[in-house]
């Protein structure tokens, strides 16, 4: 009697060899290695599973290979090797379920359940080894000649079917856990689960064919061949997807339920998993398995709490702070969990608070300087009126009070219009301009609409934007003859900055418009103000045909308190700028085709001005 290999034993031996090598590899990594990886969680369970499968496959290969002249001796030897198979096979279902539960971090099996599983694994080989005494596992055994080889055929007893039900229950439970994990996972982790799922289904399908399939399938124990597929699936997972190096994390609690972007990294900062909220942080396709800094648009190595800015495909900008937490398995670090907390609202509130503080500084400057001047003037004229009774002094005091009222109204407008825009609607620019023009004393000036466009905006603020631009043009561009560049203007009140150091008596010019003395007091041609869309469709403009704004003064045009007139508040264009900024628009001062002032409001802030 001896052993003679057959074509059927080759895949069994090969599969057993692969399983044994993997078992040794896993055991060598149980306590960590020299390459920076910590000990593997579940290493003992995984190694036990692989060794049990290897034992079963080797024993079945030996059973098939036994040959000899004495048929009774051959039958007895094959029976002995068949019993050895169940030393491994009895443990496989329980070890497989245990490993799957460890792999997906499932802890729903109570201790009593594990005790029952362990009892079944111990009882199976005992019942098999004592079968000659009770014949409940196999009621009879015989040899059949198949393809010139003697094959052992078993008649199954009630104990065998009890073990089969026990094994099916455990393998089906493991398969259900893997199927759920597959449905809930993405990327590399999903491919890992898919490999294990294939390894779980193959022996299950082979066993079903062996027990319930056509008679030809019952000749050989196909379950052993099914575990050859399991060996291939596990080997592929190890070599292709680093199954035992990339550790799955409890996805449902650590990733999926988080509203903020969450990313799981291994100890080398390779991406293991991420939730849908983290997708805007990556460049290219699925980043799983890539280094975080190579796959991401944001840095991962910054200090915890560092602010990062992300712009998604729709151009929306978000601000995040990230925290990094080490993940451990009791033996040491196995990776880290990086969570990006959305602080966009907080950043916007901080910016709004800074703008409010800037406006408060502006208010303090205006109140302390611009209001104090006309107030002193009014008091002086009232004292003169009391002493002399001359009506001109009372008129002058009234004009000083009117100026104070104008300053107060402009301050209120600046405070009201500088806050963030919270609700918008579609506003037709031409319609808004025509309505705003009605509230402006035109002094003979005319409005020309050259086209129309629609913007999403706060309608009331858009009206005030036009009113301030129109007043800037009409009140100061059409008072008296329009001057030529270079004519002088006089300093305004003590606290108000002017656009020129030169002076002229009774200057009435505001920003962008200077006065001339026409010599005869004539007013010249009426001013024309134009409104229309920008040529590139990114916004709209307001222009006039006055003398315009000197180029060297345009950068300061929108600063609060800047004016060229002793009667101007210096807040009109500051209000325009504040309204534009609240909408996220850009505004700039330039010259019109006729040489007058032109103000461009660019609604699409991403498009640079011409």
XYZ file of C-alpha atoms in Angstrom:
610
model
C 0.000 0.000 0.000
C 1.269 3.493 -0.845
C 0.391 6.899 -2.358
C -0.056 7.663 -6.028
C -0.847 11.346 -6.877
C -3.765 11.965 -9.222
C -4.741 15.092 -11.222
C -7.333 15.822 -8.552
C -4.760 15.961 -5.760
C -2.684 18.706 -7.426
C -5.109 21.622 -6.746
C -5.695 20.256 -3.238
C -2.003 20.219 -2.375
C -1.450 23.603 -4.006
C -4.339 25.112 -2.081
C -3.125 23.577 1.154
C 0.364 24.991 0.552
C -1.000 28.497 -0.057
C -3.116 28.326 3.087
C -0.182 27.113 5.185
C 2.136 29.857 3.889
C -0.495 32.505 4.610
C -1.008 31.054 8.092
C 2.707 31.331 8.849
C 2.762 34.895 7.475
C -0.158 35.936 9.653
C 1.357 34.335 12.742
C 4.660 36.123 12.068
C 2.782 39.426 12.049
C 0.792 38.725 15.206
C 3.227 40.710 17.368
C 4.180 43.236 14.687
C 7.179 43.372 12.383
C 10.228 45.453 11.551
C 8.502 47.363 8.718
C 6.443 49.640 10.914
C 3.180 47.665 11.042
C 1.741 46.769 14.406
C 0.383 43.331 15.350
C -2.570 42.114 13.317
C -5.958 42.059 15.031
C -7.492 38.591 14.800
C -4.185 37.078 13.669
C -4.610 33.917 15.760
C -8.127 33.316 14.434
C -7.016 33.896 10.835
C -4.031 31.576 11.197
C -6.152 28.869 12.829
C -8.656 29.093 9.974
C -5.964 28.836 7.303
C -4.273 25.882 9.030
C -7.601 24.059 9.473
C -8.340 24.454 5.762
C -4.799 23.334 4.894
C -5.152 20.208 7.075
C -8.481 19.292 5.527
C -7.171 19.674 1.975
C -3.967 17.706 2.659
C -5.935 14.895 4.315
C -8.357 14.695 1.404
C -5.471 14.692 -1.074
C -3.937 11.801 0.877
C -7.261 9.936 0.912
C -7.528 10.207 -2.870
C -3.894 9.157 -3.353
C -3.921 5.932 -1.276
C -3.444 2.871 -3.528
C -2.606 -0.806 -2.965
C -3.455 -4.388 -3.786
C -5.293 -5.123 -0.539
C -8.670 -3.406 -0.961
C -9.576 -3.798 2.706
C -6.330 -2.089 3.768
C -6.833 0.653 1.188
C -10.412 1.216 2.424
C -9.242 1.379 6.036
C -6.462 3.856 5.180
C -8.860 6.053 3.274
C -11.281 5.999 6.216
C -8.492 7.108 8.548
C -7.558 10.031 6.277
C -11.253 10.880 5.975
C -11.423 11.162 9.758
C -8.339 13.409 9.785
C -10.144 15.760 7.400
C -12.772 16.409 10.059
C -10.145 17.470 12.557
C -9.849 20.544 10.368
C -13.330 20.628 8.843
C -15.086 20.632 12.207
C -13.280 23.854 13.199
C -13.585 25.690 9.868
C -17.220 27.002 10.130
C -16.718 28.467 13.598
C -13.301 29.931 12.796
C -14.640 31.423 9.558
C -17.544 33.137 11.331
C -15.207 34.351 14.079
C -12.751 35.802 11.587
C -15.464 37.507 9.539
C -16.914 39.043 12.708
C -13.454 40.338 13.685
C -12.798 41.633 10.165
C -15.968 43.746 9.964
C -15.909 44.550 13.715
C -19.232 42.796 14.375
C -19.895 42.192 18.077
C -23.529 41.083 17.988
C -22.888 37.404 18.866
C -23.289 36.829 22.639
C -20.883 34.744 24.698
C -23.394 31.920 24.937
C -23.504 31.805 21.135
C -19.717 31.576 20.916
C -19.775 28.810 23.525
C -22.222 26.824 21.406
C -20.068 27.343 18.304
C -16.975 26.158 20.149
C -18.862 23.123 21.476
C -19.848 22.137 17.947
C -16.242 22.482 16.728
C -15.003 20.191 19.544
C -17.822 17.653 19.312
C -17.491 17.076 15.551
C -14.049 15.394 15.494
C -14.949 13.398 18.635
C -18.058 11.993 16.966
C -16.087 11.277 13.783
C -13.239 9.500 15.552
C -15.673 7.368 17.547
C -17.810 6.516 14.540
C -16.695 2.827 14.517
C -18.446 2.509 17.888
C -21.810 4.110 17.028
C -21.921 4.461 13.207
C -23.967 7.688 13.477
C -21.697 9.836 11.313
C -21.211 7.251 8.571
C -23.464 4.267 8.578
C -21.354 2.463 5.951
C -18.289 3.031 3.759
C -17.250 1.408 0.481
C -14.835 1.774 -2.410
C -15.838 2.589 -5.955
C -13.657 2.637 -9.040
C -13.817 6.022 -10.770
C -11.491 6.700 -13.695
C -9.244 3.843 -12.644
C -8.906 5.114 -9.051
C -10.505 3.752 -5.895
C -12.710 6.397 -4.305
C -14.201 6.140 -0.808
C -17.984 6.500 -0.727
C -19.731 7.228 2.598
C -23.294 6.517 3.618
C -24.204 9.411 5.915
C -25.849 9.140 9.276
C -27.807 11.515 11.474
C -24.672 12.971 13.102
C -23.312 13.948 9.696
C -26.497 15.822 8.827
C -26.440 17.536 12.223
C -22.875 18.704 11.511
C -23.931 19.843 8.019
C -26.788 21.935 9.454
C -24.376 23.396 12.036
C -21.791 24.238 9.343
C -24.381 25.716 6.966
C -25.783 27.929 9.730
C -22.368 29.378 10.563
C -21.213 29.787 6.957
C -24.514 31.418 5.954
C -24.262 33.794 8.938
C -20.738 34.780 7.894
C -21.902 35.238 4.297
C -24.778 37.475 5.429
C -22.383 39.635 7.478
C -20.044 39.973 4.494
C -22.924 40.814 2.149
C -24.085 43.597 4.455
C -20.522 44.891 4.810
C -20.164 44.857 1.019
C -23.349 46.885 0.552
C -22.197 49.481 3.097
C -18.572 49.798 1.963
C -16.640 51.536 -0.811
C -13.222 51.461 -2.406
C -10.509 49.116 -1.241
C -12.445 47.871 1.757
C -15.268 46.823 -0.565
C -12.852 44.873 -2.745
C -11.486 43.163 0.359
C -14.987 42.145 1.399
C -15.777 40.971 -2.149
C -12.759 38.636 -2.099
C -13.808 37.140 1.225
C -17.410 36.876 0.049
C -16.281 34.839 -2.960
C -14.194 32.655 -0.669
C -17.249 32.109 1.520
C -19.646 31.217 -1.292
C -17.360 28.795 -3.153
C -17.161 25.974 -0.548
C -20.810 26.548 0.306
C -21.844 26.014 -3.322
C -19.499 23.027 -3.668
C -20.938 21.427 -0.537
C -24.474 21.922 -1.822
C -23.561 20.138 -5.062
C -21.924 17.318 -3.110
C -24.984 16.753 -0.932
C -27.915 17.634 -3.146
C -26.583 17.656 -6.709
C -26.606 14.875 -9.349
C -25.094 11.546 -8.331
C -21.904 12.249 -10.291
C -21.146 15.201 -7.983
C -21.479 13.001 -4.885
C -18.494 10.852 -5.765
C -15.918 13.394 -4.618
C -15.992 15.721 -1.623
C -16.387 18.933 -3.598
C -16.271 21.008 -0.419
C -12.524 20.507 -0.254
C -12.198 21.819 -3.812
C -14.370 24.779 -2.875
C -11.843 25.727 -0.230
C -9.231 25.839 -2.975
C -11.187 28.841 -4.302
C -11.182 30.229 -0.758
C -7.405 29.937 -0.677
C -7.140 31.805 -3.983
C -9.504 34.546 -2.830
C -7.603 35.067 0.416
C -4.238 35.022 -1.392
C -5.508 37.577 -3.920
C -6.786 39.808 -1.120
C -3.450 39.647 0.691
C -1.274 40.310 -2.354
C -3.526 42.693 -4.271
C -5.376 44.594 -1.560
C -3.087 44.117 1.460
C -5.877 42.436 3.418
C -3.843 41.981 6.585
C -2.101 45.362 6.408
C -4.983 47.702 5.622
C -7.261 47.425 8.606
C -11.046 47.898 8.232
C -12.563 50.252 10.775
C -16.093 50.214 12.114
C -17.498 52.039 9.126
C -21.016 52.584 10.337
C -19.893 54.352 13.521
C -16.561 55.890 12.471
C -17.381 57.060 8.964
C -20.856 56.631 7.567
C -22.750 58.364 10.366
C -20.496 61.434 10.346
C -21.866 64.500 8.579
C -18.448 66.123 8.362
C -15.759 64.753 6.020
C -14.082 61.747 7.673
C -11.124 59.786 6.329
C -9.506 56.627 7.709
C -5.742 56.284 7.173
C -3.318 53.473 7.878
C -0.019 54.012 9.685
C 1.604 55.086 6.388
C -1.130 57.696 5.736
C -2.674 55.657 2.946
C -6.418 56.148 2.551
C -8.455 53.146 3.727
C -11.936 54.593 3.738
C -13.898 57.833 3.570
C -17.466 59.044 3.674
C -19.374 60.870 0.900
C -18.812 64.243 2.581
C -15.049 63.822 2.011
C -15.271 63.412 -1.775
C -14.692 67.157 -2.524
C -11.351 66.881 -0.697
C -9.911 64.485 -3.297
C -8.549 64.819 -6.799
C -9.170 62.190 -9.472
C -10.919 58.850 -9.081
C -11.270 56.632 -6.026
C -8.365 57.615 -3.732
C -8.445 54.402 -1.688
C -4.966 52.956 -1.216
C -3.193 56.186 -2.227
C -1.155 58.427 0.032
C -3.394 61.096 1.532
C -1.214 64.058 0.538
C -1.068 62.813 -3.067
C -4.795 62.161 -3.411
C -6.121 65.171 -1.507
C -6.468 68.847 -2.327
C -5.927 69.770 1.336
C -2.947 69.083 3.631
C -3.194 66.242 6.166
C 0.018 66.941 8.037
C -0.902 70.329 9.447
C -1.492 71.042 13.118
C -4.782 69.905 14.585
C -7.241 72.773 14.300
C -5.515 74.310 11.263
C -7.931 76.028 8.898
C -8.162 74.716 5.323
C -10.217 76.130 2.467
C -11.863 73.908 -0.165
C -13.639 74.945 -3.360
C -15.926 72.307 -4.877
C -16.887 71.802 -8.508
C -19.740 74.314 -8.233
C -17.404 77.057 -7.064
C -18.723 76.971 -3.493
C -16.011 77.681 -0.945
C -15.951 75.889 2.374
C -13.688 76.231 5.389
C -12.695 73.290 7.588
C -10.686 72.544 10.698
C -9.270 69.039 10.952
C -8.610 66.805 13.913
C -6.591 63.606 13.794
C -7.218 60.726 16.204
C -5.067 57.607 16.498
C -6.822 54.249 16.030
C -5.532 51.384 18.170
C -6.336 47.714 18.620
C -4.870 47.230 22.096
C -1.396 46.395 20.827
C -0.595 49.785 19.320
C -1.590 52.257 16.618
C -3.111 50.765 13.476
C -3.907 54.049 11.740
C -5.766 57.290 12.283
C -9.138 58.922 11.764
C -9.068 62.429 10.294
C -12.237 64.495 10.647
C -12.716 67.827 8.896
C -15.192 69.983 10.804
C -17.102 72.481 8.699
C -16.505 75.945 10.158
C -17.673 77.892 7.106
C -20.443 79.665 9.026
C -18.050 80.596 11.815
C -15.483 82.007 9.367
C -18.205 84.037 7.652
C -19.432 85.366 10.989
C -15.884 86.365 11.921
C -15.468 88.179 8.622
C -18.800 89.923 9.107
C -17.737 90.924 12.629
C -14.512 92.391 11.248
C -16.513 94.358 8.682
C -18.826 95.608 11.415
C -15.856 96.697 13.500
C -14.444 98.529 10.493
C -17.788 100.288 10.027
C -17.832 101.212 13.704
C -14.401 102.785 13.258
C -15.779 104.683 10.274
C -18.782 105.844 12.286
C -16.559 107.019 15.125
C -14.426 108.979 12.666
C -17.422 110.611 10.995
C -19.166 111.413 14.271
C -16.048 112.826 15.864
C -15.096 114.972 12.871
C -17.796 115.504 10.247
C -20.710 115.992 12.646
C -18.709 118.167 15.002
C -17.912 120.680 12.247
C -21.492 121.543 11.149
C -22.620 121.404 14.773
C -20.051 124.062 15.686
C -21.092 126.053 12.618
C -24.776 125.891 13.601
C -24.029 127.007 17.146
C -21.930 129.892 15.857
C -24.638 131.112 13.492
C -27.299 130.817 16.207
C -25.180 132.966 18.523
C -24.820 135.532 15.727
C -28.572 135.417 15.086
C -29.334 136.038 18.757
C -26.974 139.004 18.774
C -27.939 140.586 15.462
C -31.316 139.168 14.514
C -30.108 138.882 10.893
C -32.129 136.160 9.092
C -29.135 135.113 6.996
C -27.502 133.725 10.130
C -30.585 131.600 10.873
C -30.579 130.322 7.283
C -26.928 129.358 7.617
C -27.655 127.506 10.884
C -30.507 125.664 9.152
C -28.178 124.589 6.336
C -25.715 123.260 8.927
C -28.501 121.220 10.512
C -29.532 119.897 7.090
C -25.969 118.748 6.532
C -25.941 116.952 9.878
C -29.184 115.183 8.928
C -27.631 114.092 5.632
C -24.605 112.695 7.439
C -26.812 110.795 9.897
C -28.906 109.304 7.065
C -25.769 108.210 5.233
C -24.402 106.627 8.409
C -27.648 104.701 8.894
C -27.563 103.548 5.288
C -23.954 102.398 5.628
C -24.828 100.451 8.775
C -27.923 98.890 7.220
C -26.450 97.981 3.843
C -23.092 96.668 5.043
C -24.520 93.528 6.667
C -24.530 90.173 4.904
C -27.298 89.568 2.359
C -29.593 86.838 3.700
C -32.302 86.713 1.022
C -32.232 87.546 -2.661
C -34.530 87.651 -5.657
C -34.203 88.177 -9.388
C -33.765 91.937 -9.936
C -33.934 93.509 -13.396
C -31.202 96.123 -13.464
C -32.992 98.453 -15.884
C -36.189 98.471 -13.819
C -34.312 99.103 -10.584
C -32.340 101.939 -12.179
C -35.478 103.658 -13.478
C -37.150 103.434 -10.077
C -34.070 104.781 -8.283
C -33.850 107.667 -10.768
C -37.320 108.839 -9.700
C -36.050 109.605 -6.199
C -33.118 111.696 -7.442
C -33.473 115.423 -8.153
C -32.254 115.338 -11.729
C -31.514 119.081 -12.125
C -32.042 118.679 -15.876
C -29.944 115.493 -16.142
C -31.226 112.553 -18.169
C -31.048 108.786 -17.690
C -30.272 106.490 -20.616
C -30.760 102.687 -20.378
C -28.523 100.923 -22.909
C -29.565 97.338 -22.163
C -30.750 95.079 -19.391
C -29.527 92.213 -17.270
C -30.889 90.361 -14.258
C -29.038 89.761 -10.999
C -29.795 87.801 -7.821
C -29.789 90.475 -5.135
C -31.542 92.286 -2.326
C -33.846 94.614 -4.279
C -33.864 97.374 -1.648
C -30.067 97.525 -1.494
C -29.768 97.587 -5.275
C -32.092 100.619 -5.322
C -29.919 102.384 -2.737
C -26.804 101.525 -4.741
C -28.258 103.237 -7.807
C -29.540 106.196 -5.768
C -26.089 106.895 -4.371
C -24.415 106.582 -7.776
C -27.040 108.827 -9.382
C -26.776 111.468 -6.664
C -23.014 111.399 -7.008
C -23.396 112.141 -10.713
C -26.405 114.466 -10.757
C -25.976 116.621 -7.686
C -22.343 117.363 -8.389
C -21.920 116.776 -12.082
C -24.747 119.035 -13.220
C -24.345 121.904 -10.760
C -22.827 124.695 -12.755
C -20.731 124.083 -15.837
C -18.739 120.872 -15.757
C -15.083 121.574 -15.226
C -12.044 120.485 -17.062
C -9.610 118.179 -15.305
C -7.150 120.101 -13.251
C -9.623 122.620 -11.825
C -9.208 122.854 -8.125
C -11.438 121.727 -5.298
C -11.449 122.849 -1.749
C -10.896 120.772 1.407
C -14.115 119.702 3.060
C -14.741 119.659 6.760
C -11.937 119.184 9.204
C -12.341 115.452 9.468
C -13.108 114.721 5.806
C -10.407 113.786 3.340
C -10.530 115.468 -0.066
C -9.407 114.317 -3.460
C -7.134 117.272 -4.075
C -5.024 119.636 -2.088
C -6.002 122.572 -4.285
C -8.881 124.822 -3.258
C -11.767 126.647 -4.876
C -14.336 128.844 -3.269
C -17.737 127.236 -2.592
C -16.823 123.910 -4.205
C -19.900 121.757 -4.881
C -18.214 118.868 -6.658
C -18.467 115.378 -5.225
C -16.421 112.328 -6.117
C -15.516 112.250 -9.780
C -16.995 115.654 -10.576
C -15.292 119.000 -10.053
C -16.775 122.443 -10.494
C -15.775 125.251 -12.686
C -16.791 128.786 -12.645
C -18.245 129.144 -16.154
C -17.641 132.854 -15.892
C -21.266 133.697 -16.470
C -22.815 131.181 -14.144
C -24.261 129.182 -17.030
C -24.796 125.499 -16.506
C -23.613 124.147 -19.869
C -25.019 120.941 -21.416
C -27.272 118.802 -19.186
C -25.602 115.762 -17.688
C -26.455 112.370 -19.140
C -26.222 109.230 -16.961
C -26.120 105.780 -18.599
C -26.892 102.347 -17.170
C -26.332 99.043 -18.943
C -24.818 95.551 -18.774
C -21.086 94.971 -18.975
C -19.981 93.679 -22.396
C -18.842 90.317 -21.006
C -22.156 89.771 -19.218
C -20.625 89.691 -15.737
C -22.462 92.681 -14.285
C -23.571 96.238 -15.045
C -22.270 99.811 -15.038
C -23.316 103.393 -14.265
C -21.564 106.101 -16.306
C -21.939 109.805 -17.018
C -20.491 112.314 -19.441
C -19.028 114.661 -16.827
C -15.348 115.414 -16.369
C -14.635 112.090 -14.690
C -12.415 111.034 -11.854
C -8.629 111.548 -12.072
C -6.881 108.206 -12.404
C -4.659 108.731 -9.371
C -7.724 109.161 -7.151
C -9.711 106.108 -8.212
C -8.172 103.713 -5.719
C -9.408 105.843 -2.800
C -12.816 106.573 -4.291
C -14.724 104.113 -2.089
C -13.052 104.895 1.205
C -15.332 106.291 3.853
C -14.913 110.028 4.390
C -13.270 110.773 1.022
C -14.896 113.730 -0.715
C -13.902 116.678 -2.864
C -16.578 118.947 -1.449
C -17.003 120.745 1.830
C -20.698 119.831 1.559
C -20.214 116.126 0.783
C -20.342 113.474 3.505
C -17.754 111.230 1.858
C -20.081 108.263 2.462
C -21.998 107.946 -0.819
C -19.506 105.759 -2.648
C -18.586 103.983 0.603
C -22.241 102.917 0.769
C -22.026 101.688 -2.845
C -18.943 99.636 -1.989
C -20.576 98.257 1.144
C -23.664 97.097 -0.780
C -21.517 95.448 -3.439
C -19.373 93.688 -0.841
C -22.434 92.400 1.023
C -23.535 90.693 -2.214
C -20.068 89.334 -2.963
C -19.687 91.721 -5.930
C -16.763 93.822 -7.051
C -17.008 97.542 -7.825
C -14.416 99.757 -9.421
C -14.196 103.323 -10.641
C -12.943 104.120 -14.118
C -13.708 106.583 -16.934
C -16.573 106.482 -19.405
C -16.230 106.722 -23.180
C -17.304 110.377 -22.927
C -14.605 111.132 -20.371
C -16.893 111.127 -17.366
C -17.009 108.807 -14.380
C -17.903 105.142 -14.846
C -18.599 102.654 -12.069
C -18.579 98.958 -12.923
C -20.328 96.480 -10.649
C -19.098 92.985 -11.420
C -21.564 90.388 -10.156
C -19.404 87.429 -11.219
C -16.554 88.054 -8.781
C -14.475 85.221 -10.274
C -14.128 87.122 -13.531
C -11.300 89.669 -13.329
C -12.120 93.210 -14.405
C -10.980 94.324 -17.852
